[in-house]
Amino acid sequence: MDKKARKPYEDLALADRDRHGEEMMSYIPDGSDSRKRTFSTIAPKKAQSAFLLFCTDETPAVEAILGHSRDTVLKVATELGKRWGKLGREARTRYDELAAKDAARYDKELKEHEGALKSIAGGPGPKKGPAVQHAIPPADVFEDDPDDIGEEDEEPSEDEDFEVDEEPDQEEPEEE
């Protein structure tokens, strides 16, 4: 599109940018943060690792020796890490087995939870259609200098044109 045909759109973009700036000058946030992550209250608890299960068992014993205060939290964590490092294979095997059972529990509960969500939502969701390629506007569309809007652009060469994919790429299923 040449600059003459683009001029009305560039004028609209500049006016919209100015309007947005004026609105933002008087904007007062309401205190809510839409970027905060929300959690499902009915989702299953994640599986604990072998180390966390060990810490759950050993924390009371370590706190009995070191005491329990805000100052000793780091000391307790350090001591638990040292004890885990010194733990033999046979003792670790016990915690590895407990972690595997907890992972199986989590997988089972997660599948049940996802099944419940699908039944509430009414199915697996919408199917995706063919991929759509959008043209990327030239970099100078939103330049701040309004004086050069009336100048003519050079015609693009053949190698600057791009093609639009008619069909999305289909991935082949992996064979085992």
mmCIF file with all atom_site columns, C-alpha atoms in Angstrom:
data_model
loop_
_atom_site.group_PDB
_atom_site.id
_atom_site.type_symbol
_atom_site.label_atom_id
_atom_site.label_alt_id
_atom_site.label_comp_id
_atom_site.label_asym_id
_atom_site.label_entity_id
_atom_site.label_seq_id
_atom_site.pdbx_PDB_ins_code
_atom_site.Cartn_x
_atom_site.Cartn_y
_atom_site.Cartn_z
_atom_site.occupancy
_atom_site.B_iso_or_equiv
_atom_site.pdbx_formal_charge
_atom_site.auth_seq_id
_atom_site.auth_comp_id
_atom_site.auth_asym_id
_atom_site.auth_atom_id
_atom_site.pdbx_PDB_model_num
ATOM 1   C CA . MET A 1 1   ? 0.000   0.000   0.000  1.00 0.00 ? 1   MET A CA 1
ATOM 2   C CA . ASP A 1 2   ? 1.463   3.384   -0.894 1.00 0.00 ? 2   ASP A CA 1
ATOM 3   C CA . LYS A 1 3   ? 1.770   6.246   1.582  1.00 0.00 ? 3   LYS A CA 1
ATOM 4   C CA . LYS A 1 4   ? -1.194  8.144   0.105  1.00 0.00 ? 4   LYS A CA 1
ATOM 5   C CA . ALA A 1 5   ? -3.523  5.182   0.734  1.00 0.00 ? 5   ALA A CA 1
ATOM 6   C CA . ARG A 1 6   ? -2.047  4.670   4.214  1.00 0.00 ? 6   ARG A CA 1
ATOM 7   C CA . LYS A 1 7   ? -2.446  8.296   5.287  1.00 0.00 ? 7   LYS A CA 1
ATOM 8   C CA . PRO A 1 8   ? -6.017  7.997   6.699  1.00 0.00 ? 8   PRO A CA 1
ATOM 9   C CA . TYR A 1 9   ? -5.010  4.957   8.769  1.00 0.00 ? 9   TYR A CA 1
ATOM 10  C CA . GLU A 1 10  ? -1.850  6.632   10.049 1.00 0.00 ? 10  GLU A CA 1
ATOM 11  C CA . ASP A 1 11  ? -3.885  9.708   11.020 1.00 0.00 ? 11  ASP A CA 1
ATOM 12  C CA . LEU A 1 12  ? -6.298  7.471   12.931 1.00 0.00 ? 12  LEU A CA 1
ATOM 13  C CA . ALA A 1 13  ? -3.395  5.704   14.643 1.00 0.00 ? 13  ALA A CA 1
ATOM 14  C CA . LEU A 1 14  ? -1.815  8.994   15.711 1.00 0.00 ? 14  LEU A CA 1
ATOM 15  C CA . ALA A 1 15  ? -5.143  10.295  17.032 1.00 0.00 ? 15  ALA A CA 1
ATOM 16  C CA . ASP A 1 16  ? -5.743  7.046   18.891 1.00 0.00 ? 16  ASP A CA 1
ATOM 17  C CA . ARG A 1 17  ? -2.242  7.176   20.407 1.00 0.00 ? 17  ARG A CA 1
ATOM 18  C CA . ASP A 1 18  ? -2.889  10.732  21.640 1.00 0.00 ? 18  ASP A CA 1
ATOM 19  C CA . ARG A 1 19  ? -6.276  9.731   23.057 1.00 0.00 ? 19  ARG A CA 1
ATOM 20  C CA . HIS A 1 20  ? -4.702  6.782   24.860 1.00 0.00 ? 20  HIS A CA 1
ATOM 21  C CA . GLY A 1 21  ? -2.003  9.037   26.360 1.00 0.00 ? 21  GLY A CA 1
ATOM 22  C CA . GLU A 1 22  ? -4.635  11.449  27.670 1.00 0.00 ? 22  GLU A CA 1
ATOM 23  C CA . GLU A 1 23  ? -6.685  8.616   29.168 1.00 0.00 ? 23  GLU A CA 1
ATOM 24  C CA . MET A 1 24  ? -3.629  7.136   30.863 1.00 0.00 ? 24  MET A CA 1
ATOM 25  C CA . MET A 1 25  ? -2.819  10.495  32.481 1.00 0.00 ? 25  MET A CA 1
ATOM 26  C CA . SER A 1 26  ? -6.090  10.307  34.425 1.00 0.00 ? 26  SER A CA 1
ATOM 27  C CA . TYR A 1 27  ? -6.025  6.531   34.995 1.00 0.00 ? 27  TYR A CA 1
ATOM 28  C CA . ILE A 1 28  ? -6.110  5.369   38.600 1.00 0.00 ? 28  ILE A CA 1
ATOM 29  C CA . PRO A 1 29  ? -5.618  1.617   39.120 1.00 0.00 ? 29  PRO A CA 1
ATOM 30  C CA . ASP A 1 30  ? -8.399  -0.071  41.069 1.00 0.00 ? 30  ASP A CA 1
ATOM 31  C CA . GLY A 1 31  ? -6.001  -2.270  43.030 1.00 0.00 ? 31  GLY A CA 1
ATOM 32  C CA . SER A 1 32  ? -6.783  -5.527  41.248 1.00 0.00 ? 32  SER A CA 1
ATOM 33  C CA . ASP A 1 33  ? -3.950  -7.164  39.377 1.00 0.00 ? 33  ASP A CA 1
ATOM 34  C CA . SER A 1 34  ? -5.159  -9.213  36.426 1.00 0.00 ? 34  SER A CA 1
ATOM 35  C CA . ARG A 1 35  ? -1.693  -10.767 36.086 1.00 0.00 ? 35  ARG A CA 1
ATOM 36  C CA . LYS A 1 36  ? -2.089  -12.626 39.365 1.00 0.00 ? 36  LYS A CA 1
ATOM 37  C CA . ARG A 1 37  ? -2.308  -16.330 38.858 1.00 0.00 ? 37  ARG A CA 1
ATOM 38  C CA . THR A 1 38  ? -5.512  -17.998 39.945 1.00 0.00 ? 38  THR A CA 1
ATOM 39  C CA . PHE A 1 39  ? -5.576  -21.469 41.399 1.00 0.00 ? 39  PHE A CA 1
ATOM 40  C CA . SER A 1 40  ? -8.304  -24.034 41.363 1.00 0.00 ? 40  SER A CA 1
ATOM 41  C CA . THR A 1 41  ? -9.511  -24.747 44.867 1.00 0.00 ? 41  THR A CA 1
ATOM 42  C CA . ILE A 1 42  ? -10.575 -28.255 43.882 1.00 0.00 ? 42  ILE A CA 1
ATOM 43  C CA . ALA A 1 43  ? -7.389  -29.244 42.028 1.00 0.00 ? 43  ALA A CA 1
ATOM 44  C CA . PRO A 1 44  ? -5.384  -32.078 43.602 1.00 0.00 ? 44  PRO A CA 1
ATOM 45  C CA . LYS A 1 45  ? -2.256  -31.305 45.605 1.00 0.00 ? 45  LYS A CA 1
ATOM 46  C CA . LYS A 1 46  ? 0.955   -31.934 43.700 1.00 0.00 ? 46  LYS A CA 1
ATOM 47  C CA . ALA A 1 47  ? 3.093   -34.958 44.464 1.00 0.00 ? 47  ALA A CA 1
ATOM 48  C CA . GLN A 1 48  ? 5.899   -34.549 46.975 1.00 0.00 ? 48  GLN A CA 1
ATOM 49  C CA . SER A 1 49  ? 9.470   -35.487 46.148 1.00 0.00 ? 49  SER A CA 1
ATOM 50  C CA . ALA A 1 50  ? 11.476  -38.012 48.162 1.00 0.00 ? 50  ALA A CA 1
ATOM 51  C CA . PHE A 1 51  ? 13.426  -35.146 49.760 1.00 0.00 ? 51  PHE A CA 1
ATOM 52  C CA . LEU A 1 52  ? 10.261  -33.343 50.876 1.00 0.00 ? 52  LEU A CA 1
ATOM 53  C CA . LEU A 1 53  ? 8.882   -36.536 52.388 1.00 0.00 ? 53  LEU A CA 1
ATOM 54  C CA . PHE A 1 54  ? 12.192  -36.974 54.240 1.00 0.00 ? 54  PHE A CA 1
ATOM 55  C CA . CYS A 1 55  ? 11.992  -33.379 55.490 1.00 0.00 ? 55  CYS A CA 1
ATOM 56  C CA . THR A 1 56  ? 8.439   -33.951 56.724 1.00 0.00 ? 56  THR A CA 1
ATOM 57  C CA . ASP A 1 57  ? 9.639   -36.910 58.803 1.00 0.00 ? 57  ASP A CA 1
ATOM 58  C CA . GLU A 1 58  ? 12.875  -35.357 60.086 1.00 0.00 ? 58  GLU A CA 1
ATOM 59  C CA . THR A 1 59  ? 11.892  -31.736 60.765 1.00 0.00 ? 59  THR A CA 1
ATOM 60  C CA . PRO A 1 60  ? 10.463  -32.361 64.266 1.00 0.00 ? 60  PRO A CA 1
ATOM 61  C CA . ALA A 1 61  ? 13.650  -34.150 65.344 1.00 0.00 ? 61  ALA A CA 1
ATOM 62  C CA . VAL A 1 62  ? 15.916  -31.397 63.978 1.00 0.00 ? 62  VAL A CA 1
ATOM 63  C CA . GLU A 1 63  ? 13.760  -28.649 65.516 1.00 0.00 ? 63  GLU A CA 1
ATOM 64  C CA . ALA A 1 64  ? 13.947  -30.436 68.890 1.00 0.00 ? 64  ALA A CA 1
ATOM 65  C CA . ILE A 1 65  ? 17.740  -30.204 68.731 1.00 0.00 ? 65  ILE A CA 1
ATOM 66  C CA . LEU A 1 66  ? 18.073  -26.685 67.262 1.00 0.00 ? 66  LEU A CA 1
ATOM 67  C CA . GLY A 1 67  ? 14.939  -25.108 68.686 1.00 0.00 ? 67  GLY A CA 1
ATOM 68  C CA . HIS A 1 68  ? 12.160  -23.421 66.741 1.00 0.00 ? 68  HIS A CA 1
ATOM 69  C CA . SER A 1 69  ? 12.335  -19.712 65.982 1.00 0.00 ? 69  SER A CA 1
ATOM 70  C CA . ARG A 1 70  ? 12.580  -17.428 62.991 1.00 0.00 ? 70  ARG A CA 1
ATOM 71  C CA . ASP A 1 71  ? 16.366  -17.450 63.266 1.00 0.00 ? 71  ASP A CA 1
ATOM 72  C CA . THR A 1 72  ? 16.649  -21.234 63.143 1.00 0.00 ? 72  THR A CA 1
ATOM 73  C CA . VAL A 1 73  ? 14.559  -21.880 60.007 1.00 0.00 ? 73  VAL A CA 1
ATOM 74  C CA . LEU A 1 74  ? 17.645  -21.591 57.795 1.00 0.00 ? 74  LEU A CA 1
ATOM 75  C CA . LYS A 1 75  ? 19.658  -23.740 60.197 1.00 0.00 ? 75  LYS A CA 1
ATOM 76  C CA . VAL A 1 76  ? 16.961  -26.432 60.195 1.00 0.00 ? 76  VAL A CA 1
ATOM 77  C CA . ALA A 1 77  ? 16.842  -26.439 56.376 1.00 0.00 ? 77  ALA A CA 1
ATOM 78  C CA . THR A 1 78  ? 20.639  -26.661 56.195 1.00 0.00 ? 78  THR A CA 1
ATOM 79  C CA . GLU A 1 79  ? 20.723  -29.543 58.653 1.00 0.00 ? 79  GLU A CA 1
ATOM 80  C CA . LEU A 1 80  ? 17.997  -31.405 56.743 1.00 0.00 ? 80  LEU A CA 1
ATOM 81  C CA . GLY A 1 81  ? 20.005  -31.028 53.534 1.00 0.00 ? 81  GLY A CA 1
ATOM 82  C CA . LYS A 1 82  ? 23.118  -32.400 55.247 1.00 0.00 ? 82  LYS A CA 1
ATOM 83  C CA . ARG A 1 83  ? 21.189  -35.341 56.667 1.00 0.00 ? 83  ARG A CA 1
ATOM 84  C CA . TRP A 1 84  ? 19.695  -36.098 53.232 1.00 0.00 ? 84  TRP A CA 1
ATOM 85  C CA . GLY A 1 85  ? 23.157  -36.067 51.710 1.00 0.00 ? 85  GLY A CA 1
ATOM 86  C CA . LYS A 1 86  ? 24.460  -38.529 54.316 1.00 0.00 ? 86  LYS A CA 1
ATOM 87  C CA . LEU A 1 87  ? 21.432  -40.821 54.037 1.00 0.00 ? 87  LEU A CA 1
ATOM 88  C CA . GLY A 1 88  ? 22.246  -44.298 52.718 1.00 0.00 ? 88  GLY A CA 1
ATOM 89  C CA . ARG A 1 89  ? 20.707  -45.963 49.674 1.00 0.00 ? 89  ARG A CA 1
ATOM 90  C CA . GLU A 1 90  ? 18.467  -48.268 51.704 1.00 0.00 ? 90  GLU A CA 1
ATOM 91  C CA . ALA A 1 91  ? 16.936  -45.386 53.664 1.00 0.00 ? 91  ALA A CA 1
ATOM 92  C CA . ARG A 1 92  ? 16.509  -43.305 50.488 1.00 0.00 ? 92  ARG A CA 1
ATOM 93  C CA . THR A 1 93  ? 14.757  -46.205 48.772 1.00 0.00 ? 93  THR A CA 1
ATOM 94  C CA . ARG A 1 94  ? 11.974  -45.944 51.345 1.00 0.00 ? 94  ARG A CA 1
ATOM 95  C CA . TYR A 1 95  ? 11.402  -42.272 50.494 1.00 0.00 ? 95  TYR A CA 1
ATOM 96  C CA . ASP A 1 96  ? 11.695  -42.942 46.752 1.00 0.00 ? 96  ASP A CA 1
ATOM 97  C CA . GLU A 1 97  ? 8.927   -45.552 47.031 1.00 0.00 ? 97  GLU A CA 1
ATOM 98  C CA . LEU A 1 98  ? 6.735   -43.144 49.008 1.00 0.00 ? 98  LEU A CA 1
ATOM 99  C CA . ALA A 1 99  ? 7.355   -40.449 46.377 1.00 0.00 ? 99  ALA A CA 1
ATOM 100 C CA . ALA A 1 100 ? 6.410   -42.875 43.575 1.00 0.00 ? 100 ALA A CA 1
ATOM 101 C CA . LYS A 1 101 ? 3.148   -43.745 45.378 1.00 0.00 ? 101 LYS A CA 1
ATOM 102 C CA . ASP A 1 102 ? 2.404   -40.049 45.853 1.00 0.00 ? 102 ASP A CA 1
ATOM 103 C CA . ALA A 1 103 ? 3.124   -39.357 42.173 1.00 0.00 ? 103 ALA A CA 1
ATOM 104 C CA . ALA A 1 104 ? 0.712   -42.139 41.178 1.00 0.00 ? 104 ALA A CA 1
ATOM 105 C CA . ARG A 1 105 ? -1.914  -40.665 43.522 1.00 0.00 ? 105 ARG A CA 1
ATOM 106 C CA . TYR A 1 106 ? -1.443  -37.228 41.968 1.00 0.00 ? 106 TYR A CA 1
ATOM 107 C CA . ASP A 1 107 ? -1.704  -38.572 38.398 1.00 0.00 ? 107 ASP A CA 1
ATOM 108 C CA . LYS A 1 108 ? -4.911  -40.429 39.249 1.00 0.00 ? 108 LYS A CA 1
ATOM 109 C CA . GLU A 1 109 ? -6.489  -37.423 40.988 1.00 0.00 ? 109 GLU A CA 1
ATOM 110 C CA . LEU A 1 110 ? -5.408  -35.095 38.178 1.00 0.00 ? 110 LEU A CA 1
ATOM 111 C CA . LYS A 1 111 ? -7.080  -37.281 35.531 1.00 0.00 ? 111 LYS A CA 1
ATOM 112 C CA . GLU A 1 112 ? -10.266 -37.373 37.609 1.00 0.00 ? 112 GLU A CA 1
ATOM 113 C CA . HIS A 1 113 ? -10.098 -33.600 38.054 1.00 0.00 ? 113 HIS A CA 1
ATOM 114 C CA . GLU A 1 114 ? -9.585  -32.969 34.318 1.00 0.00 ? 114 GLU A CA 1
ATOM 115 C CA . GLY A 1 115 ? -12.445 -35.369 33.528 1.00 0.00 ? 115 GLY A CA 1
ATOM 116 C CA . ALA A 1 116 ? -14.713 -33.458 35.903 1.00 0.00 ? 116 ALA A CA 1
ATOM 117 C CA . LEU A 1 117 ? -13.739 -30.152 34.289 1.00 0.00 ? 117 LEU A CA 1
ATOM 118 C CA . LYS A 1 118 ? -14.440 -31.532 30.802 1.00 0.00 ? 118 LYS A CA 1
ATOM 119 C CA . SER A 1 119 ? -17.853 -32.797 31.864 1.00 0.00 ? 119 SER A CA 1
ATOM 120 C CA . ILE A 1 120 ? -18.682 -29.413 33.379 1.00 0.00 ? 120 ILE A CA 1
ATOM 121 C CA . ALA A 1 121 ? -17.477 -27.562 30.276 1.00 0.00 ? 121 ALA A CA 1
ATOM 122 C CA . GLY A 1 122 ? -19.355 -29.919 27.969 1.00 0.00 ? 122 GLY A CA 1
ATOM 123 C CA . GLY A 1 123 ? -16.557 -31.651 26.127 1.00 0.00 ? 123 GLY A CA 1
ATOM 124 C CA . PRO A 1 124 ? -12.978 -31.341 25.048 1.00 0.00 ? 124 PRO A CA 1
ATOM 125 C CA . GLY A 1 125 ? -13.397 -27.823 23.650 1.00 0.00 ? 125 GLY A CA 1
ATOM 126 C CA . PRO A 1 126 ? -13.477 -26.261 20.206 1.00 0.00 ? 126 PRO A CA 1
ATOM 127 C CA . LYS A 1 127 ? -11.429 -27.740 17.402 1.00 0.00 ? 127 LYS A CA 1
ATOM 128 C CA . LYS A 1 128 ? -8.741  -25.583 15.920 1.00 0.00 ? 128 LYS A CA 1
ATOM 129 C CA . GLY A 1 129 ? -9.232  -24.380 12.377 1.00 0.00 ? 129 GLY A CA 1
ATOM 130 C CA . PRO A 1 130 ? -6.597  -23.826 9.715  1.00 0.00 ? 130 PRO A CA 1
ATOM 131 C CA . ALA A 1 131 ? -3.703  -21.565 10.572 1.00 0.00 ? 131 ALA A CA 1
ATOM 132 C CA . VAL A 1 132 ? -4.071  -17.959 9.469  1.00 0.00 ? 132 VAL A CA 1
ATOM 133 C CA . GLN A 1 133 ? -1.061  -15.898 8.471  1.00 0.00 ? 133 GLN A CA 1
ATOM 134 C CA . HIS A 1 134 ? -1.379  -12.182 9.117  1.00 0.00 ? 134 HIS A CA 1
ATOM 135 C CA . ALA A 1 135 ? 0.635   -9.631  7.208  1.00 0.00 ? 135 ALA A CA 1
ATOM 136 C CA . ILE A 1 136 ? 3.074   -7.686  9.344  1.00 0.00 ? 136 ILE A CA 1
ATOM 137 C CA . PRO A 1 137 ? 2.726   -3.935  8.767  1.00 0.00 ? 137 PRO A CA 1
ATOM 138 C CA . PRO A 1 138 ? 5.818   -1.994  7.685  1.00 0.00 ? 138 PRO A CA 1
ATOM 139 C CA . ALA A 1 139 ? 7.924   -0.613  10.525 1.00 0.00 ? 139 ALA A CA 1
ATOM 140 C CA . ASP A 1 140 ? 7.350   3.013   9.499  1.00 0.00 ? 140 ASP A CA 1
ATOM 141 C CA . VAL A 1 141 ? 3.544   2.928   9.869  1.00 0.00 ? 141 VAL A CA 1
ATOM 142 C CA . PHE A 1 142 ? 3.625   4.348   13.384 1.00 0.00 ? 142 PHE A CA 1
ATOM 143 C CA . GLU A 1 143 ? 6.566   6.712   13.044 1.00 0.00 ? 143 GLU A CA 1
ATOM 144 C CA . ASP A 1 144 ? 6.285   9.980   14.949 1.00 0.00 ? 144 ASP A CA 1
ATOM 145 C CA . ASP A 1 145 ? 7.214   12.210  11.993 1.00 0.00 ? 145 ASP A CA 1
ATOM 146 C CA . PRO A 1 146 ? 3.931   13.194  10.247 1.00 0.00 ? 146 PRO A CA 1
ATOM 147 C CA . ASP A 1 147 ? 5.785   15.273  7.602  1.00 0.00 ? 147 ASP A CA 1
ATOM 148 C CA . ASP A 1 148 ? 6.847   12.315  5.476  1.00 0.00 ? 148 ASP A CA 1
ATOM 149 C CA . ILE A 1 149 ? 3.380   10.752  5.245  1.00 0.00 ? 149 ILE A CA 1
ATOM 150 C CA . GLY A 1 150 ? 2.723   12.036  1.724  1.00 0.00 ? 150 GLY A CA 1
ATOM 151 C CA . GLU A 1 151 ? 5.938   10.635  0.215  1.00 0.00 ? 151 GLU A CA 1
ATOM 152 C CA . GLU A 1 152 ? 5.742   7.690   -2.145 1.00 0.00 ? 152 GLU A CA 1
ATOM 153 C CA . ASP A 1 153 ? 7.184   4.290   -1.214 1.00 0.00 ? 153 ASP A CA 1
ATOM 154 C CA . GLU A 1 154 ? 9.255   2.163   -3.515 1.00 0.00 ? 154 GLU A CA 1
ATOM 155 C CA . GLU A 1 155 ? 7.513   -0.841  -4.997 1.00 0.00 ? 155 GLU A CA 1
ATOM 156 C CA . PRO A 1 156 ? 8.538   -4.052  -3.189 1.00 0.00 ? 156 PRO A CA 1
ATOM 157 C CA . SER A 1 157 ? 10.737  -6.406  -5.143 1.00 0.00 ? 157 SER A CA 1
ATOM 158 C CA . GLU A 1 158 ? 9.609   -9.954  -5.855 1.00 0.00 ? 158 GLU A CA 1
ATOM 159 C CA . ASP A 1 159 ? 11.812  -11.470 -3.143 1.00 0.00 ? 159 ASP A CA 1
ATOM 160 C CA . GLU A 1 160 ? 10.212  -9.193  -0.499 1.00 0.00 ? 160 GLU A CA 1
ATOM 161 C CA . ASP A 1 161 ? 6.767   -10.679 -1.082 1.00 0.00 ? 161 ASP A CA 1
ATOM 162 C CA . PHE A 1 162 ? 5.662   -13.476 1.189  1.00 0.00 ? 162 PHE A CA 1
ATOM 163 C CA . GLU A 1 163 ? 3.392   -16.436 0.677  1.00 0.00 ? 163 GLU A CA 1
ATOM 164 C CA . VAL A 1 164 ? 0.407   -17.404 2.811  1.00 0.00 ? 164 VAL A CA 1
ATOM 165 C CA . ASP A 1 165 ? 0.165   -21.040 3.814  1.00 0.00 ? 165 ASP A CA 1
ATOM 166 C CA . GLU A 1 166 ? -3.145  -22.499 2.705  1.00 0.00 ? 166 GLU A CA 1
ATOM 167 C CA . GLU A 1 167 ? -2.997  -25.453 5.085  1.00 0.00 ? 167 GLU A CA 1
ATOM 168 C CA . PRO A 1 168 ? -1.350  -25.738 8.486  1.00 0.00 ? 168 PRO A CA 1
ATOM 169 C CA . ASP A 1 169 ? 1.592   -28.071 8.825  1.00 0.00 ? 169 ASP A CA 1
ATOM 170 C CA . GLN A 1 170 ? 0.428   -31.510 9.869  1.00 0.00 ? 170 GLN A CA 1
ATOM 171 C CA . GLU A 1 171 ? 2.654   -33.377 12.300 1.00 0.00 ? 171 GLU A CA 1
ATOM 172 C CA . GLU A 1 172 ? 3.017   -37.084 11.759 1.00 0.00 ? 172 GLU A CA 1
ATOM 173 C CA . PRO A 1 173 ? 2.155   -39.191 14.826 1.00 0.00 ? 173 PRO A CA 1
ATOM 174 C CA . GLU A 1 174 ? 5.195   -40.786 16.402 1.00 0.00 ? 174 GLU A CA 1
ATOM 175 C CA . GLU A 1 175 ? 5.440   -44.547 16.094 1.00 0.00 ? 175 GLU A CA 1
ATOM 176 C CA . GLU A 1 176 ? 6.721   -46.547 19.019 1.00 0.00 ? 176 GLU A CA 1
#
